[in-house]
PDB file of C-alpha atoms in Angstrom:
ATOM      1  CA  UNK A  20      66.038 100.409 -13.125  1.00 49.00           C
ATOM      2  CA  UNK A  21      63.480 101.276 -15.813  1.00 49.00           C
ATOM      3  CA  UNK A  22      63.428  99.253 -19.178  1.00 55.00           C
ATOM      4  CA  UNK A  23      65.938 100.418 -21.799  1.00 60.00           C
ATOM      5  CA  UNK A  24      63.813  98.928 -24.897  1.00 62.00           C
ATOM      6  CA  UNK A  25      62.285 102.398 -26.041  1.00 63.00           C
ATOM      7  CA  UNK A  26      65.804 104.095 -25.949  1.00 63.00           C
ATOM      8  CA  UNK A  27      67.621 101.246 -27.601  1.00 65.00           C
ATOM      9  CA  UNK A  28      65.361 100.610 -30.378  1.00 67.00           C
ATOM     10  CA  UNK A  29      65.499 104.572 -31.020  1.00 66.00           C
ATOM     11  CA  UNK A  30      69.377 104.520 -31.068  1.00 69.00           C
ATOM     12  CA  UNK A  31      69.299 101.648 -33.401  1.00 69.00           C
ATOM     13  CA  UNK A  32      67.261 103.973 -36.061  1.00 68.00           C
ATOM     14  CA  UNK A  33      70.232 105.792 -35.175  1.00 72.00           C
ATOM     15  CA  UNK A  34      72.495 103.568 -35.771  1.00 67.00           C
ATOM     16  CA  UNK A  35      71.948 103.226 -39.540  1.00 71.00           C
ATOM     17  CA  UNK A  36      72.267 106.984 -40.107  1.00 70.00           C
ATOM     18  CA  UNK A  37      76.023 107.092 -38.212  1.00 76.00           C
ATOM     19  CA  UNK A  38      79.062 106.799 -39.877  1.00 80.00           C
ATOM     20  CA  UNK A  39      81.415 103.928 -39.447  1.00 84.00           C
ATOM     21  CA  UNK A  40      83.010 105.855 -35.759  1.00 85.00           C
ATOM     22  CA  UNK A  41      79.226 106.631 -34.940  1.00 83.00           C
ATOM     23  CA  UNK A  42      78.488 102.995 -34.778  1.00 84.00           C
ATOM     24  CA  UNK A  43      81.862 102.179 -32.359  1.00 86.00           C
ATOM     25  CA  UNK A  44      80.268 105.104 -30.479  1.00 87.00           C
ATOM     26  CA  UNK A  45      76.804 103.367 -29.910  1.00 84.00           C
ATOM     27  CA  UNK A  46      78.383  99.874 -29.508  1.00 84.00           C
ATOM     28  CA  UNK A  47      80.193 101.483 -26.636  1.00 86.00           C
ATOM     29  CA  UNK A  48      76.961 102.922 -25.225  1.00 84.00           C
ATOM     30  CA  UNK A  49      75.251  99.574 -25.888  1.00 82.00           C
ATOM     31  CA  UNK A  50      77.505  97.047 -24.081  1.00 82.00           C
ATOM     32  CA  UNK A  51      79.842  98.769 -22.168  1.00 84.00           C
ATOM     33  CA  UNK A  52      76.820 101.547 -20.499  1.00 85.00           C
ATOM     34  CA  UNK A  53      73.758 100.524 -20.732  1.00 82.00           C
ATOM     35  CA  UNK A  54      74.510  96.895 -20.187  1.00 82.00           C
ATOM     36  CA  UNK A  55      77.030  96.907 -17.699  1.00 82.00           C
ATOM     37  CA  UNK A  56      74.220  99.526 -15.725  1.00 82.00           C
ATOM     38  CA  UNK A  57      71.558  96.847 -15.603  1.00 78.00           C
ATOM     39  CA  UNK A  58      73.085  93.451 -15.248  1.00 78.00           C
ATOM     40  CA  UNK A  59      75.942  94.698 -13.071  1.00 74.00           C
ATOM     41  CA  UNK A  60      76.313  97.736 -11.439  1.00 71.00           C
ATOM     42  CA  UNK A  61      72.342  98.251 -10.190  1.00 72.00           C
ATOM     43  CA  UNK A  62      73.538  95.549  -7.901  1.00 72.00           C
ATOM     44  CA  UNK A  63      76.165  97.030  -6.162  1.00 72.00           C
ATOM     45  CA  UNK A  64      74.279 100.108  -5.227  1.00 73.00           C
ATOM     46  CA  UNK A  65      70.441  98.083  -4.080  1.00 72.00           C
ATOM     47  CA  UNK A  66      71.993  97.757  -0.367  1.00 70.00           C
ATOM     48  CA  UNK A  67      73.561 101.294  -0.586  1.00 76.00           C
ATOM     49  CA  UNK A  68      71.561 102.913   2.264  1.00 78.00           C
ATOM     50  CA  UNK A  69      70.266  99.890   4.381  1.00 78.00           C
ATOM     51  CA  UNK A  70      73.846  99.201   4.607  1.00 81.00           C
ATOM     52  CA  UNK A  71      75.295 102.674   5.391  1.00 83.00           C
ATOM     53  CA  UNK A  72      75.486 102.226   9.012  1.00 85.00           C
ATOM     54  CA  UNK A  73      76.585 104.753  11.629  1.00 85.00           C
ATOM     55  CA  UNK A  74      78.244 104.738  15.337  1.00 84.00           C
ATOM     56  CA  UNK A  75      75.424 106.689  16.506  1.00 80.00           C
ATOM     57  CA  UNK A  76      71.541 105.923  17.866  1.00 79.00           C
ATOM     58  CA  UNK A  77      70.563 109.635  17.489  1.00 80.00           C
ATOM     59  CA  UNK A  78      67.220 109.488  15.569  1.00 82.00           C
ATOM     60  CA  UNK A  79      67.368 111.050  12.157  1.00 84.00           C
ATOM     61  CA  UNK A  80      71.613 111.274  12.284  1.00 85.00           C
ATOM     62  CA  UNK A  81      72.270 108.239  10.210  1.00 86.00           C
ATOM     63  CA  UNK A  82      69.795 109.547   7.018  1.00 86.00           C
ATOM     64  CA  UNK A  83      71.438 113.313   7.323  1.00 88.00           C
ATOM     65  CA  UNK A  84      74.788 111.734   7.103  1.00 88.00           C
ATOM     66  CA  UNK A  85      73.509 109.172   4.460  1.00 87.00           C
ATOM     67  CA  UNK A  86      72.348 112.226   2.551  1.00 86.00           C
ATOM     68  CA  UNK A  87      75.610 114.508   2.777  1.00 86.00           C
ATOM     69  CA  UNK A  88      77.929 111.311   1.779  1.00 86.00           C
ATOM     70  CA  UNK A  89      75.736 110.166  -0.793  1.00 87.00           C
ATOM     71  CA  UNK A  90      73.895 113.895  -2.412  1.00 87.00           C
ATOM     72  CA  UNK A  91      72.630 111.539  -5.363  1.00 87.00           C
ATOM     73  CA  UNK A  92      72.878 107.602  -6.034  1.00 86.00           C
ATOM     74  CA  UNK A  93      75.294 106.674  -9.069  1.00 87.00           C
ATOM     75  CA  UNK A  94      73.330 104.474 -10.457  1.00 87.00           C
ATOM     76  CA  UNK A  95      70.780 107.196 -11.433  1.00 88.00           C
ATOM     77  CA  UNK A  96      73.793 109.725 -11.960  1.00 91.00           C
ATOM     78  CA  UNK A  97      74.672 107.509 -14.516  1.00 90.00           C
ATOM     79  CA  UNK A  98      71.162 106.671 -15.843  1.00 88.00           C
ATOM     80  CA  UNK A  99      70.549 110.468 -16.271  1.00 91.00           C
ATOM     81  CA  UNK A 100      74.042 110.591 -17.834  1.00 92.00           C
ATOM     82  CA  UNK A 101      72.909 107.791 -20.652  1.00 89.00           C
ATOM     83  CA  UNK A 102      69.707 109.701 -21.318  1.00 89.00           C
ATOM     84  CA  UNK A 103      71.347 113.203 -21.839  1.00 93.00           C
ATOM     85  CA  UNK A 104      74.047 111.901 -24.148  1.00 91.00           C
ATOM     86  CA  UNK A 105      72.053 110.050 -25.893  1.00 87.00           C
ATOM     87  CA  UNK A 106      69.203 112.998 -26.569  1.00 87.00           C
ATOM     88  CA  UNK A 107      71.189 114.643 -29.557  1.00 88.00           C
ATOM     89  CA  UNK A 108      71.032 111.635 -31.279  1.00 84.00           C
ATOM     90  CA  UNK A 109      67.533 111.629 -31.225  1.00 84.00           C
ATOM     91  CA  UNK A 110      67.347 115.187 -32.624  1.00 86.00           C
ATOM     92  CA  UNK A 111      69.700 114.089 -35.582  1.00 83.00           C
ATOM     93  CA  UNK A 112      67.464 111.122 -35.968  1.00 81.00           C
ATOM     94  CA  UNK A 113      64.546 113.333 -37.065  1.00 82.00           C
ATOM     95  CA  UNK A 114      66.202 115.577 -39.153  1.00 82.00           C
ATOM     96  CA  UNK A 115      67.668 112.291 -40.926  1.00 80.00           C
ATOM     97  CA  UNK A 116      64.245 110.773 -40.848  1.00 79.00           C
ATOM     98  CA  UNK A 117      62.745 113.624 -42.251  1.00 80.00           C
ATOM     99  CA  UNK A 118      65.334 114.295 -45.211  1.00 78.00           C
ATOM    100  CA  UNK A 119      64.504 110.504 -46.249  1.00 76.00           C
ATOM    101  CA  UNK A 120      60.938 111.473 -46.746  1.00 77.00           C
ATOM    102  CA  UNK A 121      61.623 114.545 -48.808  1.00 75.00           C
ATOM    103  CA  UNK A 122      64.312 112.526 -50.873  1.00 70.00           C
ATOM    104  CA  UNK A 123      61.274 109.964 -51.228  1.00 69.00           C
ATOM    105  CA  UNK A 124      58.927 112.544 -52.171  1.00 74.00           C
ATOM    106  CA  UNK A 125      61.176 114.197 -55.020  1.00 70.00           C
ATOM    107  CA  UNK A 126      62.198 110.626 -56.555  1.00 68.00           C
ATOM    108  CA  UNK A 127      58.307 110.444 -57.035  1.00 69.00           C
ATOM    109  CA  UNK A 128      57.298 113.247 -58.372  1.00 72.00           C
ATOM    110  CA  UNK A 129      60.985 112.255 -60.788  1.00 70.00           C
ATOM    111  CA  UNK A 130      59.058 109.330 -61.264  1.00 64.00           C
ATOM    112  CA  UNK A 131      56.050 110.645 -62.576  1.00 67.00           C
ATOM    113  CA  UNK A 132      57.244 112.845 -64.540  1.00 66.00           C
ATOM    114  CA  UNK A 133      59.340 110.450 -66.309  1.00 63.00           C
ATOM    115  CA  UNK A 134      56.664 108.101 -66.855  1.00 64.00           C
ATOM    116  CA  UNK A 135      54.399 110.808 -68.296  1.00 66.00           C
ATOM    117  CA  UNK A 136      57.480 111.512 -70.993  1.00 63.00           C
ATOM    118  CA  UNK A 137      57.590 107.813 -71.952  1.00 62.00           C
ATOM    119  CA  UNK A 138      53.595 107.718 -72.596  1.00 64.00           C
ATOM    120  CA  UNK A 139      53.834 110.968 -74.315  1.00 64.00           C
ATOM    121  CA  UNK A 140      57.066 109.580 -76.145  1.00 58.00           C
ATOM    122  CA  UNK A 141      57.276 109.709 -80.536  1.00 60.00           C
ATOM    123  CA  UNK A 142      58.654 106.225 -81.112  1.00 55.00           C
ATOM    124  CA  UNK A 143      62.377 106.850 -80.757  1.00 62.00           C
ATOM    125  CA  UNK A 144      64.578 104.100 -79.535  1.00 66.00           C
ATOM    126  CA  UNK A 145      67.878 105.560 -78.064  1.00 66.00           C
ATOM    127  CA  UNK A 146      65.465 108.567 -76.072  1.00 64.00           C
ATOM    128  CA  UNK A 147      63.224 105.794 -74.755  1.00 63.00           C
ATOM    129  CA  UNK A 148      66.267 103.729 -73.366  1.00 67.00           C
ATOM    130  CA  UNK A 149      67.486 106.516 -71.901  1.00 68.00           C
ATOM    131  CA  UNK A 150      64.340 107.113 -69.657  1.00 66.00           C
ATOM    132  CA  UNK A 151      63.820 103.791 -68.908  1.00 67.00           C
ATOM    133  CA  UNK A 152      67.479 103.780 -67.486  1.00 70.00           C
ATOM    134  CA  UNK A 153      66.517 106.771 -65.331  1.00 68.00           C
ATOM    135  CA  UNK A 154      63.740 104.752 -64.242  1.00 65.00           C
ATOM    136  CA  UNK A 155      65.820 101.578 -62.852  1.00 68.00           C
ATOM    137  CA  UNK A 156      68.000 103.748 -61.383  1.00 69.00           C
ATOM    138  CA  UNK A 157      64.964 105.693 -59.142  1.00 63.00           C
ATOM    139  CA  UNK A 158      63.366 102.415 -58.552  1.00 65.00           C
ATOM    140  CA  UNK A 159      66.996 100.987 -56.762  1.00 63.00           C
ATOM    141  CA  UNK A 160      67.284 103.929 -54.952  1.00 60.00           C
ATOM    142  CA  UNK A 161      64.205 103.554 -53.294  1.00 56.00           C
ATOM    143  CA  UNK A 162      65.754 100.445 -51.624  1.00 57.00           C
ATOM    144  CA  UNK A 163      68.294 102.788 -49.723  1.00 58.00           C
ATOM    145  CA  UNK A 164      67.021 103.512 -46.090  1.00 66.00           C
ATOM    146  CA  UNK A 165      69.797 106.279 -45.537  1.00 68.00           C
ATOM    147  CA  UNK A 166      69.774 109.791 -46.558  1.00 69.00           C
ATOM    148  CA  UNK A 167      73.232 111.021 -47.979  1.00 70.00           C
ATOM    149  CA  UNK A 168      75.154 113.066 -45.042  1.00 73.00           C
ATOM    150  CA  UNK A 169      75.973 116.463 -46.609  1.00 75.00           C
ATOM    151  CA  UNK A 170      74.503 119.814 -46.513  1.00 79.00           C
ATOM    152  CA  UNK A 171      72.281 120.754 -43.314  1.00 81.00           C
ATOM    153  CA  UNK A 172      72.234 116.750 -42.186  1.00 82.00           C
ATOM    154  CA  UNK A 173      75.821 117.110 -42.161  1.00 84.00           C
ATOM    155  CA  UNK A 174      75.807 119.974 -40.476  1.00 86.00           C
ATOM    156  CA  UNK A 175      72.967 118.931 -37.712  1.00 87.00           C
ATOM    157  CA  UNK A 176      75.319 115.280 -37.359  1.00 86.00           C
ATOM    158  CA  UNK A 177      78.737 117.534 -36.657  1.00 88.00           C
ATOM    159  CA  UNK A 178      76.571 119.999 -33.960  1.00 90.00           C
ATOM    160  CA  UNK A 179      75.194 116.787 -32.505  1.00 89.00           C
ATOM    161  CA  UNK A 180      78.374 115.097 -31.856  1.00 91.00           C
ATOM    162  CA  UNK A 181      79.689 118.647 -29.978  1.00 92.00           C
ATOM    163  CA  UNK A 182      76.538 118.779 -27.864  1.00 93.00           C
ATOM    164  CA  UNK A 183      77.585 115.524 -26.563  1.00 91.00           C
ATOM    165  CA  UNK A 184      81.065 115.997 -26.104  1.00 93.00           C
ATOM    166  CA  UNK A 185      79.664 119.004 -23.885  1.00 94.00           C
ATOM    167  CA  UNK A 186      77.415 117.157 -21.775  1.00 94.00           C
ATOM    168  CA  UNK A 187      80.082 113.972 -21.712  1.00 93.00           C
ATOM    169  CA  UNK A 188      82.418 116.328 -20.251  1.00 95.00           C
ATOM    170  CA  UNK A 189      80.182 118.148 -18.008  1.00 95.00           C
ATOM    171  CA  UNK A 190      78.864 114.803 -16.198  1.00 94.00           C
ATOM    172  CA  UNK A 191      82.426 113.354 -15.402  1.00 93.00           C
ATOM    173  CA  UNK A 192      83.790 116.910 -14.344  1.00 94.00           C
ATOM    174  CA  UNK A 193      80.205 116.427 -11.938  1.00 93.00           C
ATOM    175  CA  UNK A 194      81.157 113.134 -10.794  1.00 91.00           C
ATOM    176  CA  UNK A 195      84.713 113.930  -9.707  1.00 92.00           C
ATOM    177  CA  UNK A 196      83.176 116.995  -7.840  1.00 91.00           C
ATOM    178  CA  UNK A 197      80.820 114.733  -6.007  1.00 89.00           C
ATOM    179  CA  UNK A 198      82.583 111.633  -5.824  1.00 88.00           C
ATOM    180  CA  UNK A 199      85.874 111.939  -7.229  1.00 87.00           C
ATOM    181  CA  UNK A 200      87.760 108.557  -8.275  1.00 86.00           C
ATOM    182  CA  UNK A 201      87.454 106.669  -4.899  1.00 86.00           C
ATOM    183  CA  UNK A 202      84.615 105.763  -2.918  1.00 86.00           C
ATOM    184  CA  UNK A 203      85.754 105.795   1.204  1.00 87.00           C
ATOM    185  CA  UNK A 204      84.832 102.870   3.524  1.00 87.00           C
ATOM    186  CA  UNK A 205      84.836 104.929   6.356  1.00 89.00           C
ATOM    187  CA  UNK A 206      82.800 108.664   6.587  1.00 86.00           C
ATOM    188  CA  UNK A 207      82.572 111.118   8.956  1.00 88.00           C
ATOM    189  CA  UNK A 208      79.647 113.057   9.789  1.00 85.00           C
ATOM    190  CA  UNK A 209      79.192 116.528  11.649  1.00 84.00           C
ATOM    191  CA  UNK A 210      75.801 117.413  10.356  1.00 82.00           C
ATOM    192  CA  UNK A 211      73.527 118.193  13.438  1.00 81.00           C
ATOM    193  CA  UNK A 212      71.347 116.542  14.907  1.00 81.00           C
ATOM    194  CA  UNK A 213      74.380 114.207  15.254  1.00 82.00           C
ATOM    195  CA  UNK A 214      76.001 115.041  18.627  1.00 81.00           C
ATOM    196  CA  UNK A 215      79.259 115.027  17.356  1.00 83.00           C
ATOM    197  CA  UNK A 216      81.930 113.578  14.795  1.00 85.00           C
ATOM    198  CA  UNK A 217      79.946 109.989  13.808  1.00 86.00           C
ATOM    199  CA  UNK A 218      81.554 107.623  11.883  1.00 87.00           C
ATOM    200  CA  UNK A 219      79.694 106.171   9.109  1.00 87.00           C
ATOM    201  CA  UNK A 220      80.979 102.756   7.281  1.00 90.00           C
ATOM    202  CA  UNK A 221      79.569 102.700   3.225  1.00 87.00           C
ATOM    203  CA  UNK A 222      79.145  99.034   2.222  1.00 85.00           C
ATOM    204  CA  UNK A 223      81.021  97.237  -1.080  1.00 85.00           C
ATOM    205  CA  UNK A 224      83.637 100.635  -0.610  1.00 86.00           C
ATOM    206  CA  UNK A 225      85.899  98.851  -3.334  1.00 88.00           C
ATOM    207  CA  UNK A 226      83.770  97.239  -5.854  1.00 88.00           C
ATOM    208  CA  UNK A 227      82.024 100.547  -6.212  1.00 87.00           C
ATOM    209  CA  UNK A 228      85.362 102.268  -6.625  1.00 90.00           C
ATOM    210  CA  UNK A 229      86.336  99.871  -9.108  1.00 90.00           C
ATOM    211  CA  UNK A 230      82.607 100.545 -10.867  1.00 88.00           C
ATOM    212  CA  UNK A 231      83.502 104.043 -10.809  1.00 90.00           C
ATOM    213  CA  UNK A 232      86.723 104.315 -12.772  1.00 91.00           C
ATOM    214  CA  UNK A 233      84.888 101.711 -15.475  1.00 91.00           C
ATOM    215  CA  UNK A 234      82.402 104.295 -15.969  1.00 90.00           C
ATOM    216  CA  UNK A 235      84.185 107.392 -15.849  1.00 91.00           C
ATOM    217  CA  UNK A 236      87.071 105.681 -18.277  1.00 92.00           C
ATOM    218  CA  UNK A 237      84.065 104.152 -20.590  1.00 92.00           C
ATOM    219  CA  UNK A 238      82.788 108.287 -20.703  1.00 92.00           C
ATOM    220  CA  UNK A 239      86.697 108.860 -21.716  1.00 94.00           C
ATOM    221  CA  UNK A 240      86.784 106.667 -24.551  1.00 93.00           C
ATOM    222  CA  UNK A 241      83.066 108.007 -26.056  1.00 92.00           C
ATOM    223  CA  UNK A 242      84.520 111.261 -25.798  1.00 93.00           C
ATOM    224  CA  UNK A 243      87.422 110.198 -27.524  1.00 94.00           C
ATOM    225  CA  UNK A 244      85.496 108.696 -30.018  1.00 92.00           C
ATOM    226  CA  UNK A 245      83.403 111.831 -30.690  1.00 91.00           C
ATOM    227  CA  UNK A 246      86.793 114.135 -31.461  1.00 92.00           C
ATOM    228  CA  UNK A 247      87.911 111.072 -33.819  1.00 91.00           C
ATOM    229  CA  UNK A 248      84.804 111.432 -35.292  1.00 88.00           C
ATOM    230  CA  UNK A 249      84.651 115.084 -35.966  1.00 88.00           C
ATOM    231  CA  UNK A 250      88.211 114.968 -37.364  1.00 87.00           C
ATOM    232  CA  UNK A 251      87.511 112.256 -39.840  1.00 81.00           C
ATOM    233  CA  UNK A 252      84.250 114.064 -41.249  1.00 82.00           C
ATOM    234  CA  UNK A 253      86.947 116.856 -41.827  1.00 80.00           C
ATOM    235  CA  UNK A 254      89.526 115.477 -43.463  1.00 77.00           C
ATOM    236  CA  UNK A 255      86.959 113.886 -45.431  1.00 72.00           C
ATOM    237  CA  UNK A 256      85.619 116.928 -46.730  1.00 70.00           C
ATOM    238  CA  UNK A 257      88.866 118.139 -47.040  1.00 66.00           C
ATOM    239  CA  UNK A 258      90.364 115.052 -49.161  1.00 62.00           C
ATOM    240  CA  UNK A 259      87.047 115.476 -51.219  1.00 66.00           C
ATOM    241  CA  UNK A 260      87.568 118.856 -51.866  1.00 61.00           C
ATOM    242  CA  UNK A 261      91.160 118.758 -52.846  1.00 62.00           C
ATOM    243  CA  UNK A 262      90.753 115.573 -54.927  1.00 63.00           C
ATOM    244  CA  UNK A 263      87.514 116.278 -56.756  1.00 55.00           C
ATOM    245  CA  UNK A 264      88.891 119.815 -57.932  1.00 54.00           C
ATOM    246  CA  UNK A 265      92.281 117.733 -59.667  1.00 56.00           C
ATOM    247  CA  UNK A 266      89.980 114.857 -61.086  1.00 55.00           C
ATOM    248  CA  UNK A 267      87.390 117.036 -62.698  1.00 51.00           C
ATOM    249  CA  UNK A 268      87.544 116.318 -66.423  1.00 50.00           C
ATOM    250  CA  UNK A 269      87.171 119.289 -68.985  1.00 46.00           C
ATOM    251  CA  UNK A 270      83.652 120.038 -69.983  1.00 46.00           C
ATOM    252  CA  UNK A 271      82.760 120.335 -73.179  1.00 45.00           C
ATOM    253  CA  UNK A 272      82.974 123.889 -73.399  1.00 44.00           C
ATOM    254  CA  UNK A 273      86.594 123.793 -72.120  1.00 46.00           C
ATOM    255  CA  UNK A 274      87.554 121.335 -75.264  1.00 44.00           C
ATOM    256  CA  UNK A 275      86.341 123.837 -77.695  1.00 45.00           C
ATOM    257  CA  UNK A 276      88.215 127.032 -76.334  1.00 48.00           C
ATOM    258  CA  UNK A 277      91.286 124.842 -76.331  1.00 47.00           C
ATOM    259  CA  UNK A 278      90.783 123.609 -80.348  1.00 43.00           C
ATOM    260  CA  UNK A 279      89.738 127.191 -81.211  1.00 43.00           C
ATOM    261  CA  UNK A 280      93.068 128.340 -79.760  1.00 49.00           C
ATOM    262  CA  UNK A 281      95.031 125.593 -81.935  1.00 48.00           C
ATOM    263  CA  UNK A 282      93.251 126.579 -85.134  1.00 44.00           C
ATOM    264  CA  UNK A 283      94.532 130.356 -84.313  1.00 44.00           C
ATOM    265  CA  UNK A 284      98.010 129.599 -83.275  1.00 46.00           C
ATOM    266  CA  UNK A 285      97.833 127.561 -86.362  1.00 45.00           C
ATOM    267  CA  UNK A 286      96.736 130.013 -88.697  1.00 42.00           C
ATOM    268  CA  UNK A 287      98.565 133.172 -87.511  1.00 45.00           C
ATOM    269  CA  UNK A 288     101.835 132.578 -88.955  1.00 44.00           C
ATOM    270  CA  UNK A 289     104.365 134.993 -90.146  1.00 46.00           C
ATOM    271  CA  UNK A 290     103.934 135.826 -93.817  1.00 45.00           C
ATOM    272  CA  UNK A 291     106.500 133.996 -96.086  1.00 46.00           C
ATOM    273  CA  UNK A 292     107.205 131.765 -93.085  1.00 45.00           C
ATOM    274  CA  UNK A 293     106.404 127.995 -92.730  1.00 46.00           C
ATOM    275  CA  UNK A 294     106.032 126.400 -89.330  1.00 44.00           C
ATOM    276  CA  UNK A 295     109.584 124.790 -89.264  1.00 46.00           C
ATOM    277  CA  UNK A 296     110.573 128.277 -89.745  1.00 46.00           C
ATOM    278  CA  UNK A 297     112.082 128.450 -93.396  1.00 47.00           C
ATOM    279  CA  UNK A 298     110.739 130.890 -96.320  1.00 45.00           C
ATOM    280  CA  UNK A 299     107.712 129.828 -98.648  1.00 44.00           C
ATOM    281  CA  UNK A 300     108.922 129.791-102.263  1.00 46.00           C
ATOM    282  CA  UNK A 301     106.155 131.052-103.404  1.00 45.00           C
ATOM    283  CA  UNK A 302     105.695 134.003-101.593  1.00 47.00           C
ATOM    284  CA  UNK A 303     105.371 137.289-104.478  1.00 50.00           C
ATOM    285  CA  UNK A 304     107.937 140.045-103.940  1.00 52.00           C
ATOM    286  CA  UNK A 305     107.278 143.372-102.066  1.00 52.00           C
ATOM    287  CA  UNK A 306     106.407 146.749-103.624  1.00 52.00           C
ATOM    288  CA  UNK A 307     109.514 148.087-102.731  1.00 53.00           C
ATOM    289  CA  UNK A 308     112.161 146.004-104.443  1.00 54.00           C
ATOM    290  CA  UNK A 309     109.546 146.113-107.474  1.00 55.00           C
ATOM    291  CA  UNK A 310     109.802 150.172-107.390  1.00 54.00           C
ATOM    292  CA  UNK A 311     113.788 149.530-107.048  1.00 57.00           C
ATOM    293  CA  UNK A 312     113.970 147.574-110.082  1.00 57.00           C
ATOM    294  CA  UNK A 313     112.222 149.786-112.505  1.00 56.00           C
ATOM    295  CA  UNK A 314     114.031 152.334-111.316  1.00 53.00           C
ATOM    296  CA  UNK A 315     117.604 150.810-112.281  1.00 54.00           C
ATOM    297  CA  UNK A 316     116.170 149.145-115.765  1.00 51.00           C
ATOM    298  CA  UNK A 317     115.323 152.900-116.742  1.00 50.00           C
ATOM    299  CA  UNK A 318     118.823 154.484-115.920  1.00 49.00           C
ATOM    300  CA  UNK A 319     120.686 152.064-117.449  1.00 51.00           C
ATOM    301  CA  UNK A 320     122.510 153.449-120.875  1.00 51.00           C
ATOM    302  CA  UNK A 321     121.052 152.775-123.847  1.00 50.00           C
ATOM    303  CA  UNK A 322     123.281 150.961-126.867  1.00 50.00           C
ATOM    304  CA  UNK A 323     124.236 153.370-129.763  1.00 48.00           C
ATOM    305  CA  UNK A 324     121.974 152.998-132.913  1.00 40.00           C
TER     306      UNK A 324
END
């Protein structure tokens, strides 16, 4: 089998752009696939057709038969299977790589233009601080080798993980049509130029069954792995959403329309009224009972002289 070092130092790049259920994911494909391919299971297939042997001395029978029972060897099925889950990682990889460099590009020209503010800077001791804080805080993230997953990296990272859930799927629905979940000791063959039924005998029948259900349930649990991992990038956006909208404090301009409104409920009041609701004693009378008592002071009789 071909050397694995160019694909697993690519999927270690990956690796530190995943989230926390990425990195189970490429564990699994690590150890438990690409592994378990090389040290183990290339062995159990290396005697696969010297070792098919059938009942029959017809020239050319025992390679037609070889070729119906086995229509591709598992060890590559599987190798191809490694390569084409593994691809749209690779894809995300770039995208990641290349948001890192435009992240890197904008904290320098940020950079720049900061320190072109502090040359051109009128002594002034709290502004200066302030920039020089902005400063630090550029130069530590230039330390971070991870570019922040939201936006169109999020959205690349969630399409990756459903391309390969697809082709995850479509390989072991392709293995159980070729294979299915057993691997016969005994075959029979029809295929001319065989005379009639042969009987063919596959070698290691049950150590390549048990190979078999390892891989196929080792494909299970990556697939499993990618729905866990699309459903806790939602719920993390959802949580976010939901909890960052009750957290937000009130902005400045929300403060003031709230005091402006208690300075107007506090000044429209209810002439002649207080707050605790009694009368102000010195509120002047109304024109009315004015008019009302001129009017009685004048018809009022007049003493005798």
């Amino acid at each position: 089998m071909g050397d694995w070092n160019l694909l697993g130092s690519i999927l270690e790049e990956v690796h530190i752009h995943s989230t926390i259920v990425g990195k189970i994911w490429l564990t699994i494909l690590f150890i438990f696939r690409m592994l378990v391919l090389g040290v183990a299971a290339e062995d159990v297939w290396d005697d696969e057709q010297s070792e098919f042997i059938c009942n029959t001395e017809q020239p050319g029978c025992s390679n037609i038969c070889y070729d119906k029972a086995f229509p591709i060897s598992l060890i590559r099925y599987w190798v191809l299977q490694i390569v084409f889950v593994s691809s749209p990682s690779l894809v995300y990889m770039g995208h990641a790589l290349y948001r890192l460099r435009a992240l890197e590009k904008e904290r320098q020209k940020k950079k720049a233009h900061l320190r072109a503010q502090l040359e051109d800077l009128e002594p002034m001791p709290e502004e200066q601080r302030r920039l020089e804080r902005e400063l630090r805080k550029l130069e530590e993230q230039k330390k971070v080798n991870k570019a922040p997953l939201r936006g169109s990296l999020l959205r690349t990272y969630v399409l990756h993980i459903l391309t390969r859930s697809v082709v995850e799927v479509g390989f072991m629905i392709g293995q159980y049509l070729l294979y299915g979940f057993h691997m016969t000791p005994l075959y029979k063959c029809t295929r001319p130029p065989c005379p009639n039924t042969v009987d063919c005998f596959v070698s290691r029948p049950t150590e390549k069954t048990i190979f078999m259900v390892f891989m196929n349930s080792i494909a299970a649990v990556s697939l499993f792995l990618n729905i866990l991992e699309i459903a806790h990038l939602g719920l993390k956006k959802i949580h976010k959403s939901l909890y960052g909208r009750r957290r937000r404090p009130a902005g400045p301009a929300e403060e003031d329309n709230s005091l402006l409104n208690s300075k107007k409920s506090s000044v429209m009041l209810p002439a002649g009224k207080h707050r605790d609701g009694g009368s102000s004693p010195s509120s002047p009378p109304s024109a009315a009972a004015m008019s009302r008592r001129m009017s009685m002071a004048s018809s009022a009789p007049r003493p005798p002289g």
